[in-house]
Short mmCIF file of C-alpha atoms in Angstrom, two decimals:
data_model
loop_
_atom_site.label_atom_id
_atom_site.label_comp_id
_atom_site.label_asym_id
_atom_site.label_seq_id
_atom_site.Cartn_x
_atom_site.Cartn_y
_atom_site.Cartn_z
CA GLY I 1 0.00 0.00 0.00
CA ALA I 2 0.88 3.64 -0.20
CA VAL I 3 2.93 5.34 2.48
CA VAL I 4 1.86 8.27 4.58
CA SER I 5 4.24 9.85 7.03
CA GLN I 6 3.68 12.20 9.93
CA HIS I 7 6.11 14.48 11.64
CA PRO I 8 6.80 14.69 14.47
CA SER I 9 5.87 11.31 15.88
CA TRP I 10 5.61 12.83 19.33
CA VAL I 11 5.82 16.30 20.76
CA ILE I 12 5.66 17.85 24.21
CA CYS I 13 4.82 21.52 24.44
CA LYS I 14 3.92 24.04 27.08
CA SER I 15 0.43 25.35 27.49
CA GLY I 16 -0.21 28.38 25.32
CA THR I 17 2.24 27.49 22.58
CA SER I 18 1.39 26.31 19.07
CA VAL I 19 2.37 23.02 17.51
CA LYS I 20 2.48 22.09 13.83
CA ILE I 21 2.02 18.52 12.66
CA GLU I 22 2.87 17.51 9.10
CA CYS I 23 1.23 14.78 7.07
CA ARG I 24 2.86 13.68 3.83
CA SER I 25 1.84 11.19 1.18
CA LEU I 26 5.18 9.81 0.03
CA ASP I 27 4.38 7.96 -3.17
CA PHE I 28 1.09 9.32 -4.43
CA GLN I 29 -0.74 12.58 -4.79
CA ALA I 30 -3.56 13.13 -2.37
CA THR I 31 -6.11 15.77 -3.18
CA THR I 32 -7.90 14.95 0.05
CA MET I 33 -6.46 14.30 3.47
CA PHE I 34 -8.30 13.72 6.72
CA TRP I 35 -7.31 14.58 10.26
CA TYR I 36 -8.41 12.46 13.22
CA ARG I 37 -7.75 12.52 16.92
CA GLN I 38 -7.89 9.59 19.26
CA PHE I 39 -8.20 9.72 23.02
CA PRO I 40 -6.98 6.73 25.03
CA LYS I 41 -9.15 3.65 24.54
CA GLN I 42 -11.51 5.58 22.33
CA SER I 43 -12.41 5.77 18.71
CA LEU I 44 -10.72 7.82 16.03
CA MET I 45 -12.77 10.97 15.68
CA LEU I 46 -12.71 12.81 12.39
CA MET I 47 -11.75 16.42 12.93
CA ALA I 48 -11.60 17.83 9.43
CA THR I 49 -11.30 17.12 5.75
CA SER I 50 -8.43 18.87 4.02
CA ASN I 51 -8.63 19.52 0.30
CA GLU I 52 -5.65 20.71 -1.67
CA GLY I 53 -5.93 24.36 -2.60
CA SER I 54 -9.10 25.05 -0.67
CA LYS I 55 -10.28 25.60 2.87
CA ALA I 56 -10.64 22.63 5.15
CA THR I 57 -14.05 21.35 6.15
CA TYR I 58 -14.39 20.92 9.89
CA GLU I 59 -16.63 18.48 11.71
CA GLN I 60 -19.20 19.75 14.14
CA GLY I 61 -17.68 20.78 17.43
CA VAL I 62 -14.14 21.23 16.11
CA GLU I 63 -12.82 24.77 16.48
CA LYS I 64 -11.40 25.82 13.14
CA ASP I 65 -9.51 28.73 14.67
CA LYS I 66 -7.80 26.42 17.11
CA PHE I 67 -6.97 23.62 14.70
CA LEU I 68 -5.59 25.29 11.60
CA ILE I 69 -5.30 23.08 8.57
CA ASN I 70 -3.33 23.89 5.45
CA HIS I 71 -3.16 21.66 2.39
CA ALA I 72 -0.75 23.58 0.24
CA SER I 73 0.33 20.77 -2.06
CA LEU I 74 -0.84 17.39 -3.26
CA THR I 75 1.53 15.64 -0.88
CA LEU I 76 1.45 17.77 2.26
CA SER I 77 -1.18 18.80 4.77
CA THR I 78 -0.41 20.46 8.08
CA LEU I 79 -2.39 20.71 11.29
CA THR I 80 -1.46 23.50 13.67
CA VAL I 81 -2.80 23.33 17.20
CA THR I 82 -2.83 26.94 18.30
CA SER I 83 -2.57 28.03 21.93
CA ALA I 84 -2.47 24.43 23.03
CA HIS I 85 -3.92 23.42 26.37
CA PRO I 86 -3.61 20.18 28.33
CA GLU I 87 -7.03 19.05 27.08
CA ASP I 88 -5.60 19.09 23.54
CA SER I 89 -3.24 16.28 24.51
CA SER I 90 -4.15 13.42 22.24
CA PHE I 91 -3.02 11.16 19.43
CA TYR I 92 -3.48 12.91 16.07
CA ILE I 93 -3.65 10.77 12.95
CA CYS I 94 -3.90 11.86 9.36
CA SER I 95 -4.97 9.88 6.36
CA ALA I 96 -4.51 10.53 2.68
CA ALA I 97 -6.97 9.46 0.05
CA SER I 98 -5.85 8.23 -3.34
CA PRO I 99 -7.25 10.16 -6.32
CA SER I 100 -10.05 7.61 -6.62
CA GLY I 101 -11.30 8.73 -3.23
CA SER I 102 -12.34 5.18 -2.42
CA PRO I 103 -12.36 4.49 1.32
CA ASP I 104 -10.33 1.33 0.57
CA GLU I 105 -7.59 3.55 -0.74
CA GLN I 106 -7.28 5.82 2.25
CA TYR I 107 -3.92 5.41 3.89
CA PHE I 108 -3.16 6.39 7.45
CA GLY I 109 -0.07 7.96 8.90
CA PRO I 110 1.56 6.57 12.03
CA GLY I 111 0.15 9.32 14.21
CA THR I 112 1.55 12.10 16.38
CA ARG I 113 1.35 11.96 20.14
CA LEU I 114 0.85 15.48 21.50
CA THR I 115 1.33 16.17 25.18
CA VAL I 116 0.63 19.64 26.47
CA THR I 117 2.03 20.43 29.90
CA ASP J 1 -23.91 10.05 19.33
CA GLN J 2 -21.88 6.94 18.55
CA GLN J 3 -23.02 5.93 15.08
CA VAL J 4 -20.66 2.96 14.90
CA LYS J 5 -20.35 0.79 17.97
CA GLN J 6 -18.10 -2.05 18.95
CA ASN J 7 -19.57 -3.24 22.20
CA SER J 8 -16.81 -5.67 23.11
CA PRO J 9 -13.73 -3.81 24.33
CA SER J 10 -11.66 -6.97 24.22
CA LEU J 11 -11.59 -10.54 22.95
CA SER J 12 -9.25 -13.35 23.86
CA VAL J 13 -8.87 -16.36 21.58
CA GLN J 14 -6.67 -19.41 21.40
CA GLU J 15 -4.33 -19.75 18.45
CA GLY J 16 -5.94 -21.70 15.62
CA ARG J 17 -9.48 -20.93 16.70
CA ILE J 18 -11.89 -18.45 15.16
CA SER J 19 -11.99 -14.81 16.22
CA ILE J 20 -15.29 -13.02 15.73
CA LEU J 21 -15.38 -9.27 16.10
CA ASN J 22 -18.69 -7.48 16.01
CA CYS J 23 -19.81 -4.02 15.01
CA ASP J 24 -23.19 -2.29 14.95
CA TYR J 25 -24.19 0.93 13.26
CA THR J 26 -27.17 3.22 13.44
CA ASN J 27 -26.88 5.51 10.44
CA SER J 28 -28.84 4.06 7.52
CA MET J 29 -26.88 6.28 5.12
CA PHE J 30 -23.78 4.16 5.63
CA ASP J 31 -23.26 1.93 2.63
CA TYR J 32 -19.64 0.93 2.84
CA PHE J 33 -17.88 -0.71 5.75
CA LEU J 34 -14.26 -1.37 6.52
CA TRP J 35 -12.15 -3.13 9.10
CA TYR J 36 -8.79 -1.85 10.23
CA LYS J 37 -6.06 -3.31 12.38
CA LYS J 38 -4.08 -1.00 14.59
CA TYR J 39 -0.99 -1.41 16.74
CA PRO J 40 -0.17 1.05 19.55
CA ALA J 41 1.34 4.32 18.38
CA GLU J 42 0.67 3.44 14.76
CA GLY J 43 -2.03 4.39 12.29
CA PRO J 44 -4.74 1.93 11.28
CA THR J 45 -4.01 -0.52 8.50
CA PHE J 46 -6.80 -1.47 6.11
CA LEU J 47 -7.86 -5.13 6.31
CA ILE J 48 -11.04 -5.73 4.39
CA SER J 49 -14.17 -3.93 3.29
CA ILE J 50 -17.69 -4.65 2.16
CA SER J 51 -20.26 -2.75 0.20
CA SER J 52 -23.87 -2.74 1.30
CA ILE J 53 -24.85 -4.56 -1.89
CA LYS J 54 -23.08 -7.63 -0.57
CA ASP J 55 -23.50 -9.69 2.56
CA LYS J 56 -20.11 -11.35 2.60
CA ASN J 57 -16.58 -10.61 1.49
CA GLU J 58 -13.64 -12.91 1.97
CA ASP J 59 -9.91 -12.33 1.76
CA GLY J 60 -7.71 -15.16 2.93
CA ARG J 61 -8.22 -15.73 6.64
CA PHE J 62 -10.49 -12.68 6.93
CA THR J 63 -14.20 -12.67 6.17
CA VAL J 64 -16.59 -9.83 6.77
CA PHE J 65 -20.32 -10.44 7.04
CA LEU J 66 -22.92 -7.70 6.72
CA ASN J 67 -26.51 -7.92 7.95
CA LYS J 68 -28.14 -4.74 6.70
CA SER J 69 -31.50 -5.36 8.29
CA ALA J 70 -29.84 -5.67 11.68
CA LYS J 71 -27.29 -2.95 10.91
CA HIS J 72 -24.62 -5.35 12.04
CA LEU J 73 -21.32 -6.52 10.65
CA SER J 74 -18.74 -8.94 11.87
CA LEU J 75 -15.17 -9.85 11.07
CA HIS J 76 -14.14 -13.49 11.23
CA ILE J 77 -10.50 -14.46 11.43
CA VAL J 78 -9.80 -18.14 10.83
CA PRO J 79 -7.46 -19.51 11.97
CA SER J 80 -6.37 -16.90 14.47
CA GLN J 81 -2.66 -16.35 14.88
CA PRO J 82 -0.69 -14.60 17.64
CA GLY J 83 0.36 -11.97 15.09
CA ASP J 84 -3.30 -11.01 14.77
CA SER J 85 -3.19 -9.55 18.27
CA ALA J 86 -4.01 -5.86 17.86
CA VAL J 87 -6.87 -3.40 18.13
CA TYR J 88 -9.50 -3.86 15.45
CA PHE J 89 -11.66 -0.97 14.34
CA CYS J 90 -14.68 -1.11 12.16
CA ALA J 91 -15.50 1.97 10.16
CA ALA J 92 -18.37 3.09 8.00
CA SER J 93 -18.74 5.47 5.14
CA ALA J 94 -21.56 6.99 3.12
CA ASN J 95 -19.75 6.16 -0.07
CA ARG J 96 -21.59 8.16 -2.65
CA ALA J 97 -19.14 9.58 -5.17
CA GLY J 98 -19.33 13.35 -5.39
CA GLY J 99 -21.20 13.63 -2.13
CA THR J 100 -19.88 15.71 0.70
CA SER J 101 -19.37 12.61 2.81
CA TYR J 102 -17.37 10.71 0.22
CA GLY J 103 -14.35 9.12 1.84
CA LYS J 104 -15.24 10.28 5.36
CA LEU J 105 -15.00 7.44 7.83
CA THR J 106 -16.82 6.99 11.11
CA PHE J 107 -15.00 4.62 13.43
CA GLY J 108 -16.12 2.35 16.22
CA GLN J 109 -14.34 2.33 19.56
CA GLY J 110 -12.20 -0.67 18.72
CA THR J 111 -11.83 -4.18 20.10
CA ILE J 112 -8.56 -5.43 21.52
CA LEU J 113 -7.93 -8.91 20.17
CA THR J 114 -5.45 -11.12 21.97
CA VAL J 115 -4.55 -14.45 20.40
CA HIS J 116 -2.80 -16.81 22.80
CA PRO J 117 -0.27 -19.36 21.53
#
């Protein structure tokens, strides 16, 4: 299958700072990427859909001004957690969809563990 | 509102026996279902999927059954192997091309499968 990378794999930051997480599709072009977060022992919750060259679409209850998403190229989407607080500590996972858009061809990154102190 | 539910947090099975993981959904718009395997600190890996026009799909040791009337699907792993030990997520999608939900996945909470040698 295709490869999706995330960077960093883990990050610790102080409350009030901002953190940027990168999601890259390494061997295919992804017009659509998705951002999820997962709390311990819970489901992956879709946060937003990121489309290359356009504004992200956020799910209900997700603050778009807090979780800034940029999809500047067909291989890179970034999620910036602004003014992070301890409650933002979570596991953030991105996925990249192949051009077909088929759910079968949606490839997940390894995730980024964010800890806000 | 948990639209996809995996009511068994964990399952323990002996090597060589069958593992049956269950998933229920409530949203009648879902028409495509997927199973993922996930290891700690990694992203989900696609296992198998099924469209709502089918009631069974098989791929090697993995078989997914769909009962639309009951809004229930299950994943059978036969024979189970210790390497199958992981968290299994079911996911659902309203897979209508061109629709705003295309490619968006709703995940269950996951079931931890442990296969004992």
